């Protein structure tokens, strides 16, 4: 045991460990502790060998958390003393904290309940999932093709402003442009008539409010035609009274009053074939993992009636919408979709 | 102000350090050496343990930094001494230990009498 190299290494390690002690401890006792370690390291090495040096290092290492805990206890005691010394300040601080935390918690709870969770009239809202990013119609089709992942899927664009004309009367209403699987995926039952079928080319489902207020709640309107933005559509059904769409709070038009439409209405076609969100039912965790590997954003080109070309993607609808109209967006092939106006070929509308 | 009884029973390390300072003020290394000698090498106060203990004793007002020190000593070394509270705590702990020893002796003598 004549080599002093282990002693030098131990002291180097000791210094490194000592530098991890709390600042206050190092300021008061750091130098002394290092000096003492230098004094004892060699005698310990001569008498106890490696085990002695390990014991020296273990001592300094194990005391680090102890010193931090002691410092923390001291800080807590000091804070408690200070708070006790000024009860007025303590009361105001506690009250502010209580109110702040309470308000924030209750606001988030409400928001969570109303905006993120509550989807009235939907059969099993807990089983719905929404994609958080913009999704092109092509992207939606790729998701929808995975029927092993999703029990059902649908897409919609919201909010969309429509000019609704029926028996000579016109008004502006907010609605959604939806895929044919919209109502089936949400598990909603029609109040009157039916929802979309694969054979529908231009169909609209009315909201209960629009049906009641503007059409007098007359069931004979089922099967008749109305015009959406000038295009004839067949009224195929009426949605339940409390149904406000898949995102009733986020994309909400007031279902109780006709909207003055401060937002520009979309030019009819390009939007209709794009998908805003995909919802699904009865999916499992592995399915979610697999779904995350699918492309979520793939813009596609559309040509407007005026002939100009643009690329656009549409925002995801993750919340509720008090929709007026739900036109059905359908298209037969990607190539046709790129060159023609899906609005003209398809169309199921949900109108309120 | 805490009473001496509040500290009892003392932790062994605390007792050894207070006992080492019962005479005159000492620095850390001297305390460690005295404990080592007194216990026949059985109790060694390693540096981190020793200075952790000194810090707790200072925080509890049982010891204080000593003003008096040898003139030729290393100026980096701090000397520690007992405070009046520390002295009372040491006395109280010593009495407690003496009482325990007395009880043990009493039991032993009873045992011996019953055997004879």
Short mmCIF file of C-alpha atoms in Angstrom, two decimals:
data_model
loop_
_atom_site.label_atom_id
_atom_site.label_comp_id
_atom_site.label_asym_id
_atom_site.label_seq_id
_atom_site.Cartn_x
_atom_site.Cartn_y
_atom_site.Cartn_z
CA UNK A 1 0.00 0.00 0.00
CA UNK A 2 2.76 2.44 -0.80
CA UNK A 3 1.08 3.98 -3.87
CA UNK A 4 -0.66 7.25 -3.17
CA UNK A 5 -2.65 7.21 -6.37
CA UNK A 6 -5.85 5.85 -4.74
CA UNK A 7 -5.65 8.62 -2.17
CA UNK A 8 -5.32 11.27 -4.87
CA UNK A 9 -8.24 9.81 -6.81
CA UNK A 10 -10.36 9.61 -3.68
CA UNK A 11 -9.64 13.19 -2.80
CA UNK A 12 -10.52 14.31 -6.31
CA UNK A 13 -13.81 12.45 -6.05
CA UNK A 14 -14.37 13.80 -2.56
CA UNK A 15 -13.99 17.39 -3.85
CA UNK A 16 -16.45 16.71 -6.67
CA UNK A 17 -19.00 15.30 -4.25
CA UNK A 18 -18.43 18.12 -1.76
CA UNK A 19 -19.19 20.65 -4.51
CA UNK A 20 -22.71 19.16 -4.73
CA UNK A 21 -23.55 20.23 -1.17
CA UNK A 22 -25.96 23.09 -0.55
CA UNK A 23 -24.46 26.52 -1.08
CA UNK A 24 -24.81 27.62 2.53
CA UNK A 25 -23.17 24.48 3.88
CA UNK A 26 -20.25 24.83 1.47
CA UNK A 27 -19.77 28.47 2.41
CA UNK A 28 -19.48 27.73 6.11
CA UNK A 29 -17.95 24.25 6.30
CA UNK A 30 -16.73 23.45 2.77
CA UNK A 31 -13.06 24.40 3.19
CA UNK A 32 -12.76 22.82 6.62
CA UNK A 33 -14.36 19.60 5.45
CA UNK A 34 -12.00 19.37 2.47
CA UNK A 35 -9.02 20.09 4.67
CA UNK A 36 -10.06 17.40 7.12
CA UNK A 37 -10.56 14.92 4.26
CA UNK A 38 -7.02 15.66 3.07
CA UNK A 39 -5.74 15.10 6.62
CA UNK A 40 -7.51 11.79 7.15
CA UNK A 41 -7.31 10.24 3.68
CA UNK A 42 -3.76 8.97 3.96
CA UNK A 43 -3.99 7.52 7.49
CA UNK A 44 -7.25 5.83 6.50
CA UNK A 45 -5.63 4.39 3.36
CA UNK A 46 -2.68 3.06 5.39
CA UNK A 47 -4.88 1.54 8.06
CA UNK A 48 -8.01 0.37 6.21
CA UNK A 49 -7.01 0.31 2.55
CA UNK A 50 -9.59 0.67 -0.22
CA UNK A 51 -12.45 -0.05 2.16
CA UNK A 52 -11.48 2.94 4.26
CA UNK A 53 -11.37 5.25 1.24
CA UNK A 54 -14.73 3.93 0.05
CA UNK A 55 -16.16 4.60 3.48
CA UNK A 56 -14.84 8.17 3.31
CA UNK A 57 -16.50 8.69 -0.08
CA UNK A 58 -19.73 6.97 0.93
CA UNK A 59 -19.97 9.28 3.93
CA UNK A 60 -19.71 12.43 1.85
CA UNK A 61 -22.06 11.09 -0.83
CA UNK A 62 -24.78 9.91 1.54
CA UNK A 63 -24.83 13.18 3.43
CA UNK A 64 -25.75 15.22 0.33
CA UNK A 65 -29.51 14.47 0.40
CA UNK A 66 -29.48 14.78 4.20
CA UNK A 67 -28.07 18.30 3.98
CA UNK A 68 -30.56 19.32 1.30
CA UNK A 69 -33.43 17.98 3.39
CA UNK A 70 -32.14 19.90 6.42
CA UNK A 71 -31.90 23.07 4.35
CA UNK A 72 -35.45 22.57 3.11
CA UNK A 73 -36.75 22.05 6.64
CA UNK A 74 -34.98 25.20 7.74
CA UNK A 75 -36.51 27.20 4.87
CA UNK A 76 -39.98 25.91 5.67
CA UNK A 77 -39.60 26.80 9.33
CA UNK A 78 -38.35 30.27 8.40
CA UNK A 79 -41.26 30.80 6.00
CA UNK A 80 -43.74 29.67 8.65
CA UNK A 81 -42.22 32.07 11.17
CA UNK A 82 -42.42 34.95 8.70
CA UNK A 83 -46.04 34.16 7.85
CA UNK A 84 -46.96 33.93 11.53
CA UNK A 85 -45.32 37.30 12.11
CA UNK A 86 -47.59 39.07 9.58
CA UNK A 87 -51.03 37.46 9.77
CA UNK A 88 -52.68 40.11 7.55
CA UNK A 89 -50.38 39.44 4.66
CA UNK A 90 -50.72 35.69 5.21
CA UNK A 91 -54.52 35.91 5.12
CA UNK A 92 -54.50 37.94 1.88
CA UNK A 93 -51.97 35.63 0.25
CA UNK A 94 -53.90 32.51 1.24
CA UNK A 95 -57.18 34.01 0.09
CA UNK A 96 -55.70 35.05 -3.26
CA UNK A 97 -54.19 31.64 -3.80
CA UNK A 98 -57.41 29.89 -2.82
CA UNK A 99 -59.53 32.04 -5.10
CA UNK A 100 -57.07 31.83 -7.99
CA UNK A 101 -56.74 28.07 -7.83
CA UNK A 102 -60.47 27.63 -7.28
CA UNK A 103 -61.47 29.84 -10.20
CA UNK A 104 -58.94 28.28 -12.54
CA UNK A 105 -59.94 24.76 -11.54
CA UNK A 106 -63.65 25.36 -11.87
CA UNK A 107 -63.21 27.21 -15.19
CA UNK A 108 -61.24 24.34 -16.62
CA UNK A 109 -63.71 21.81 -15.25
CA UNK A 110 -66.57 23.69 -16.90
CA UNK A 111 -64.67 24.03 -20.14
CA UNK A 112 -63.75 20.38 -20.03
CA UNK A 113 -67.35 19.41 -19.44
CA UNK A 114 -69.02 21.73 -21.92
CA UNK A 115 -66.54 22.22 -24.72
CA UNK A 116 -64.41 19.14 -24.75
CA UNK A 117 -66.78 16.46 -23.52
CA UNK A 118 -70.40 17.39 -23.94
CA UNK A 119 -71.83 16.41 -27.29
CA UNK A 120 -75.60 16.33 -26.85
CA UNK A 121 -77.68 13.61 -28.48
CA UNK A 122 -74.62 11.63 -29.46
CA UNK A 123 -74.96 8.00 -28.45
CA UNK A 124 -71.53 7.31 -26.92
CA UNK A 125 -69.48 10.51 -26.86
CA UNK A 126 -66.77 8.91 -24.71
CA UNK A 127 -65.89 6.61 -27.59
CA UNK A 128 -65.37 9.42 -30.09
CA UNK A 129 -61.92 10.64 -30.94
CA UNK A 130 -61.02 13.64 -33.08
CA UNK A 131 -57.87 14.34 -35.02
CA UNK A 132 -56.22 17.50 -33.82
CA UNK A 133 -54.60 18.55 -37.06
CA UNK A 134 -55.94 19.60 -40.40
CA UNK A 135 -56.80 16.65 -42.57
CA UNK A 136 -57.37 16.60 -46.29
CA UNK A 137 -60.17 14.58 -47.73
CA UNK A 138 -57.60 12.17 -49.11
CA UNK A 139 -56.15 11.81 -45.63
CA UNK A 140 -59.57 11.16 -44.20
CA UNK A 141 -60.20 8.44 -46.78
CA UNK A 142 -57.01 6.73 -45.74
CA UNK A 143 -58.07 6.78 -42.12
CA UNK A 144 -61.54 5.61 -42.99
CA UNK A 145 -60.13 2.72 -45.04
CA UNK A 146 -58.69 1.24 -41.84
CA UNK A 147 -61.88 -0.33 -40.60
CA UNK A 148 -59.80 -2.48 -38.25
CA UNK A 149 -58.84 0.70 -36.39
CA UNK A 150 -62.14 2.53 -36.28
CA UNK A 151 -65.65 1.25 -35.89
CA UNK A 152 -66.77 4.14 -38.05
CA UNK A 153 -65.38 7.44 -39.25
CA UNK A 154 -66.68 10.70 -40.54
CA UNK A 155 -65.47 14.13 -41.49
CA UNK A 156 -67.07 17.52 -41.46
CA UNK A 157 -66.31 21.12 -42.15
CA UNK A 158 -67.61 23.69 -39.72
CA UNK A 159 -68.84 26.31 -39.55
CA UNK A 160 -70.09 26.97 -43.06
CA UNK A 161 -72.48 29.80 -43.90
CA UNK A 162 -75.32 28.87 -46.22
CA UNK A 163 -77.93 30.82 -48.03
CA UNK A 164 -81.02 28.67 -47.46
CA UNK A 165 -84.00 29.20 -49.78
CA UNK A 166 -87.32 27.43 -49.30
CA UNK A 167 -90.66 28.32 -50.84
CA UNK A 168 -89.45 31.74 -51.87
CA UNK A 169 -87.97 32.63 -48.51
CA UNK A 170 -84.21 33.00 -48.09
CA UNK A 171 -82.07 33.38 -45.06
CA UNK A 172 -78.53 32.87 -43.90
CA UNK A 173 -77.78 29.88 -41.67
CA UNK A 174 -74.69 28.20 -40.30
CA UNK A 175 -74.11 24.56 -41.01
CA UNK A 176 -71.63 21.79 -41.53
CA UNK A 177 -70.55 20.07 -44.68
CA UNK A 178 -70.33 16.42 -43.74
CA UNK A 179 -69.51 13.02 -45.09
CA UNK A 180 -72.31 10.51 -45.55
CA UNK A 181 -71.22 8.60 -42.47
CA UNK A 182 -71.57 11.62 -40.19
CA UNK A 183 -74.74 10.71 -38.32
CA UNK A 184 -74.07 7.00 -38.32
CA UNK A 185 -70.67 7.55 -36.69
CA UNK A 186 -72.13 9.84 -34.05
CA UNK A 187 -74.93 7.39 -33.36
CA UNK A 188 -77.69 9.98 -33.73
CA UNK A 189 -81.27 8.97 -34.57
CA UNK A 190 -83.38 11.20 -36.83
CA UNK A 191 -86.42 12.93 -35.37
CA UNK A 192 -88.16 12.70 -38.73
CA UNK A 193 -87.24 11.19 -42.08
CA UNK A 194 -83.85 9.60 -42.31
CA UNK A 195 -80.19 10.47 -42.48
CA UNK A 196 -77.92 10.17 -45.49
CA UNK A 197 -77.67 7.07 -47.61
CA UNK A 198 -75.08 6.14 -50.20
CA UNK A 199 -77.49 6.99 -52.99
CA UNK A 200 -77.96 10.60 -51.92
CA UNK A 201 -76.46 13.01 -54.38
CA UNK A 202 -77.67 16.30 -52.97
CA UNK A 203 -79.35 15.89 -49.65
CA UNK A 204 -79.76 17.97 -46.54
CA UNK A 205 -80.68 17.14 -42.96
CA UNK A 206 -82.28 20.01 -41.09
CA UNK A 207 -81.70 20.95 -37.51
CA UNK A 208 -84.68 20.87 -35.21
CA UNK A 209 -84.55 24.66 -34.79
CA UNK A 210 -84.61 25.42 -38.50
CA UNK A 211 -87.31 22.84 -39.11
CA UNK A 212 -89.45 24.18 -36.27
CA UNK A 213 -88.92 27.94 -36.67
CA UNK A 214 -88.69 28.31 -40.42
CA UNK A 215 -90.67 25.35 -41.70
CA UNK A 216 -93.29 25.22 -38.98
CA UNK A 217 -92.31 21.76 -37.79
CA UNK A 218 -94.14 20.25 -40.74
CA UNK A 219 -93.10 16.66 -41.45
CA UNK A 220 -94.40 16.92 -44.98
CA UNK A 221 -91.30 18.87 -45.96
CA UNK A 222 -89.36 15.59 -45.92
CA UNK A 223 -88.62 14.70 -49.51
CA UNK A 224 -89.11 18.24 -50.73
CA UNK A 225 -86.36 20.39 -52.12
CA UNK A 226 -84.72 23.54 -50.83
CA UNK A 227 -81.82 25.53 -52.24
CA UNK A 228 -78.50 25.90 -50.47
CA UNK A 229 -76.40 28.67 -51.97
CA UNK A 230 -78.57 28.34 -55.03
CA UNK A 231 -78.19 24.58 -55.45
CA UNK A 232 -81.23 22.34 -55.05
CA UNK A 233 -81.03 19.79 -52.26
CA UNK A 234 -83.53 17.23 -51.05
CA UNK A 235 -84.59 17.42 -47.41
CA UNK A 236 -84.11 13.86 -46.22
CA UNK A 237 -84.55 14.23 -42.48
CA UNK A 238 -84.62 16.26 -39.31
CA UNK A 239 -82.08 15.91 -36.49
CA UNK A 240 -83.11 15.49 -32.85
CA UNK A 241 -83.93 18.62 -30.87
CA UNK A 242 -80.84 18.65 -28.69
CA UNK A 243 -78.39 17.71 -31.43
CA UNK A 244 -76.03 20.61 -32.17
CA UNK A 245 -73.47 18.88 -34.32
CA UNK A 246 -70.22 17.16 -33.46
CA UNK A 247 -68.68 20.35 -32.10
CA UNK A 248 -71.56 22.40 -30.68
CA UNK A 249 -69.51 24.79 -28.53
CA UNK A 250 -66.45 25.57 -30.61
CA UNK A 251 -68.13 26.12 -33.95
CA UNK A 252 -71.35 27.33 -32.55
CA UNK A 253 -73.76 29.45 -34.44
CA UNK A 254 -76.60 30.42 -32.18
CA UNK A 255 -79.32 27.97 -33.00
CA UNK A 256 -81.92 30.27 -31.55
CA UNK A 257 -81.37 33.21 -33.84
CA UNK A 258 -80.51 33.57 -37.48
CA UNK A 259 -76.90 34.50 -37.77
CA UNK A 260 -76.13 37.87 -39.36
CA UNK A 261 -73.06 36.13 -40.76
CA UNK A 262 -70.20 38.37 -39.81
CA UNK A 263 -67.90 35.71 -41.20
CA UNK A 264 -67.55 35.35 -44.97
CA UNK A 265 -69.32 32.34 -46.32
CA UNK A 266 -67.16 29.82 -48.04
CA UNK A 267 -67.23 29.68 -51.78
CA UNK A 268 -69.37 26.72 -52.27
CA UNK A 269 -67.30 23.95 -53.57
CA UNK A 270 -63.76 23.51 -52.40
CA UNK A 271 -64.64 23.02 -48.84
CA UNK A 272 -67.20 20.41 -49.30
CA UNK A 273 -64.96 17.57 -50.18
CA UNK A 274 -62.31 18.28 -47.64
CA UNK A 275 -62.57 16.80 -44.27
CA UNK A 276 -62.18 18.71 -41.09
CA UNK A 277 -62.07 15.89 -38.66
CA UNK A 278 -62.33 12.22 -38.32
CA UNK A 279 -64.21 10.69 -35.51
CA UNK A 280 -64.39 7.08 -34.66
CA UNK A 281 -66.00 4.75 -32.25
CA UNK A 282 -64.87 1.74 -30.30
CA UNK A 283 -61.20 2.05 -30.87
CA UNK A 284 -58.58 0.40 -28.75
CA UNK A 285 -55.23 1.72 -27.59
CA UNK A 286 -53.20 -0.26 -30.12
CA UNK A 287 -55.50 1.16 -32.73
CA UNK A 288 -54.67 4.65 -31.57
CA UNK A 289 -50.98 3.89 -31.82
CA UNK A 290 -51.40 2.62 -35.31
CA UNK A 291 -53.54 5.55 -36.26
CA UNK A 292 -50.83 7.93 -35.19
CA UNK A 293 -48.60 6.52 -37.87
CA UNK A 294 -51.02 7.38 -40.62
CA UNK A 295 -50.63 10.65 -42.53
CA UNK A 296 -52.60 13.35 -40.86
CA UNK A 297 -52.08 16.26 -43.19
CA UNK A 298 -52.15 16.07 -46.89
CA UNK A 299 -53.48 19.10 -48.67
CA UNK A 300 -55.10 18.62 -52.00
CA UNK A 301 -55.79 20.94 -54.84
CA UNK A 302 -59.19 22.08 -55.87
CA UNK A 303 -60.33 24.18 -58.70
CA UNK A 304 -62.92 26.77 -58.02
CA UNK A 305 -65.74 27.55 -60.39
CA UNK A 306 -63.82 30.62 -61.46
CA UNK A 307 -61.01 28.42 -62.63
CA UNK A 308 -58.24 29.43 -60.23
CA UNK A 309 -56.38 26.79 -58.39
CA UNK A 310 -55.46 26.82 -54.77
CA UNK A 311 -54.25 24.52 -52.09
CA UNK A 312 -56.01 24.51 -48.85
CA UNK A 313 -56.39 22.45 -45.76
CA UNK A 314 -59.16 22.85 -43.29
CA UNK A 315 -59.08 23.28 -39.57
CA UNK A 316 -59.89 20.36 -37.42
CA UNK A 317 -63.12 20.53 -35.59
CA UNK A 318 -62.51 19.16 -32.15
CA UNK A 319 -65.30 20.82 -30.35
CA UNK A 320 -69.01 21.27 -30.67
CA UNK A 321 -70.87 23.27 -33.33
CA UNK A 322 -74.34 24.59 -33.40
CA UNK A 323 -74.70 23.79 -36.99
CA UNK A 324 -77.43 24.87 -39.25
CA UNK A 325 -76.85 22.77 -42.31
CA UNK A 326 -75.13 19.52 -42.88
CA UNK A 327 -74.53 19.02 -46.55
CA UNK A 328 -73.11 15.71 -47.36
CA UNK A 329 -69.68 15.86 -48.96
CA UNK A 330 -69.03 12.94 -51.20
CA UNK A 331 -66.91 12.27 -54.18
CA UNK A 332 -66.24 9.27 -56.21
CA UNK A 333 -62.62 9.41 -57.15
CA UNK A 334 -59.58 11.50 -56.27
CA UNK A 335 -58.96 12.44 -59.87
CA UNK A 336 -62.44 13.80 -60.32
CA UNK A 337 -62.24 15.59 -57.04
CA UNK A 338 -59.22 17.50 -58.17
CA UNK A 339 -60.85 18.78 -61.28
CA UNK A 340 -64.44 19.32 -60.41
CA UNK A 341 -66.53 20.85 -57.77
CA UNK A 342 -67.57 18.27 -55.21
CA UNK A 343 -70.39 20.52 -54.05
CA UNK A 344 -72.14 20.09 -57.33
CA UNK A 345 -71.85 16.37 -57.47
CA UNK A 346 -72.48 15.47 -53.89
CA UNK A 347 -74.14 16.96 -51.18
CA UNK A 348 -75.78 16.14 -48.03
CA UNK A 349 -76.42 19.09 -45.85
CA UNK A 350 -77.35 19.51 -42.28
CA UNK A 351 -79.17 22.76 -42.00
CA UNK A 352 -80.42 24.64 -39.02
CA UNK B 1 -36.00 28.95 24.45
CA UNK B 2 -35.71 25.18 24.45
CA UNK B 3 -35.07 23.28 27.66
CA UNK B 4 -32.21 20.74 27.99
CA UNK B 5 -34.75 17.93 28.40
CA UNK B 6 -36.09 18.69 24.94
CA UNK B 7 -32.87 17.35 23.41
CA UNK B 8 -32.81 14.07 25.31
CA UNK B 9 -31.91 11.41 24.55
CA UNK B 10 -29.03 12.84 22.56
CA UNK B 11 -27.89 11.24 19.35
CA UNK B 12 -24.56 9.40 19.90
CA UNK B 13 -22.70 11.71 17.52
CA UNK B 14 -24.02 14.78 19.27
CA UNK B 15 -23.03 13.39 22.63
CA UNK B 16 -19.51 12.58 21.48
CA UNK B 17 -18.99 16.05 20.03
CA UNK B 18 -20.38 17.79 23.11
CA UNK B 19 -18.23 15.60 25.32
CA UNK B 20 -15.15 16.51 23.30
CA UNK B 21 -15.89 20.20 23.77
CA UNK B 22 -16.57 19.85 27.49
CA UNK B 23 -13.06 21.04 28.35
CA UNK B 24 -11.82 23.67 25.96
CA UNK B 25 -12.68 24.75 22.43
CA UNK B 26 -11.46 22.49 19.63
CA UNK B 27 -11.44 22.37 15.84
CA UNK B 28 -13.06 19.64 13.76
CA UNK B 29 -10.03 17.44 13.25
CA UNK B 30 -9.19 17.50 16.97
CA UNK B 31 -12.77 16.52 17.82
CA UNK B 32 -12.57 13.58 15.43
CA UNK B 33 -9.23 12.48 16.89
CA UNK B 34 -10.46 12.73 20.46
CA UNK B 35 -13.56 10.65 19.70
CA UNK B 36 -11.42 8.09 17.91
CA UNK B 37 -9.00 7.86 20.84
CA UNK B 38 -11.73 7.82 23.47
CA UNK B 39 -13.59 4.96 21.83
CA UNK B 40 -10.50 2.96 21.00
CA UNK B 41 -10.99 3.48 17.26
CA UNK B 42 -14.56 2.16 17.33
CA UNK B 43 -16.30 5.46 16.59
CA UNK B 44 -14.90 7.51 13.74
CA UNK B 45 -16.63 10.74 12.81
CA UNK B 46 -16.04 10.97 9.08
CA UNK B 47 -15.67 14.51 7.70
CA UNK B 48 -19.15 14.94 6.22
CA UNK B 49 -20.81 13.40 9.28
CA UNK B 50 -18.77 15.52 11.66
CA UNK B 51 -19.46 18.82 9.92
CA UNK B 52 -23.11 17.91 9.44
CA UNK B 53 -23.30 17.29 13.20
CA UNK B 54 -21.47 20.54 13.97
CA UNK B 55 -23.93 22.42 11.78
CA UNK B 56 -26.94 20.89 13.57
CA UNK B 57 -25.41 21.67 16.99
CA UNK B 58 -24.77 25.26 15.90
CA UNK B 59 -28.32 25.59 14.57
CA UNK B 60 -29.65 24.21 17.88
CA UNK B 61 -27.52 26.69 19.81
CA UNK B 62 -25.66 23.96 21.69
CA UNK B 63 -22.23 25.00 20.44
CA UNK B 64 -20.78 28.23 19.06
CA UNK B 65 -17.68 29.32 17.25
CA UNK B 66 -14.92 30.06 19.72
CA UNK B 67 -13.06 33.36 19.69
CA UNK B 68 -10.02 32.01 21.51
CA UNK B 69 -7.56 29.88 19.55
CA UNK B 70 -3.81 29.14 19.58
CA UNK B 71 -1.89 31.87 17.79
CA UNK B 72 0.22 29.54 15.68
CA UNK B 73 -2.69 27.40 14.41
CA UNK B 74 -3.94 27.25 10.81
CA UNK B 75 -6.23 30.30 10.40
CA UNK B 76 -8.59 28.33 8.14
CA UNK B 77 -9.61 26.14 11.07
CA UNK B 78 -12.62 27.09 13.10
CA UNK B 79 -12.75 26.41 16.80
CA UNK B 80 -15.93 25.41 18.55
CA UNK B 81 -17.00 25.67 22.19
CA UNK B 82 -20.02 24.68 24.26
CA UNK B 83 -22.73 27.25 24.88
CA UNK B 84 -24.39 27.39 28.32
CA UNK B 85 -27.36 25.51 26.86
CA UNK B 86 -25.02 22.92 25.36
CA UNK B 87 -23.35 22.47 28.74
CA UNK B 88 -26.71 21.92 30.44
CA UNK B 89 -27.76 19.46 27.74
CA UNK B 90 -24.50 17.54 28.18
CA UNK B 91 -25.03 17.43 31.96
CA UNK B 92 -28.61 16.26 31.55
CA UNK B 93 -27.59 13.54 29.13
CA UNK B 94 -24.76 12.43 31.42
CA UNK B 95 -27.18 12.18 34.34
CA UNK B 96 -29.57 10.19 32.20
CA UNK B 97 -26.80 7.77 31.25
CA UNK B 98 -25.63 7.57 34.88
CA UNK B 99 -29.17 6.74 35.91
CA UNK B 100 -29.23 3.94 33.36
CA UNK B 101 -25.93 2.62 34.64
CA UNK B 102 -27.22 2.79 38.23
CA UNK B 103 -30.29 0.79 37.23
CA UNK B 104 -28.10 -1.78 35.55
CA UNK B 105 -25.87 -2.07 38.66
CA UNK B 106 -28.91 -2.44 40.90
CA UNK B 107 -30.24 -5.25 38.74
CA UNK B 108 -26.88 -7.00 38.69
CA UNK B 109 -26.56 -6.88 42.50
CA UNK B 110 -30.10 -8.27 42.87
CA UNK B 111 -29.16 -11.06 40.49
CA UNK B 112 -26.00 -11.88 42.43
CA UNK B 113 -27.87 -11.94 45.75
CA UNK B 114 -30.51 -14.30 44.41
CA UNK B 115 -27.82 -16.60 42.99
CA UNK B 116 -25.94 -16.74 46.31
#
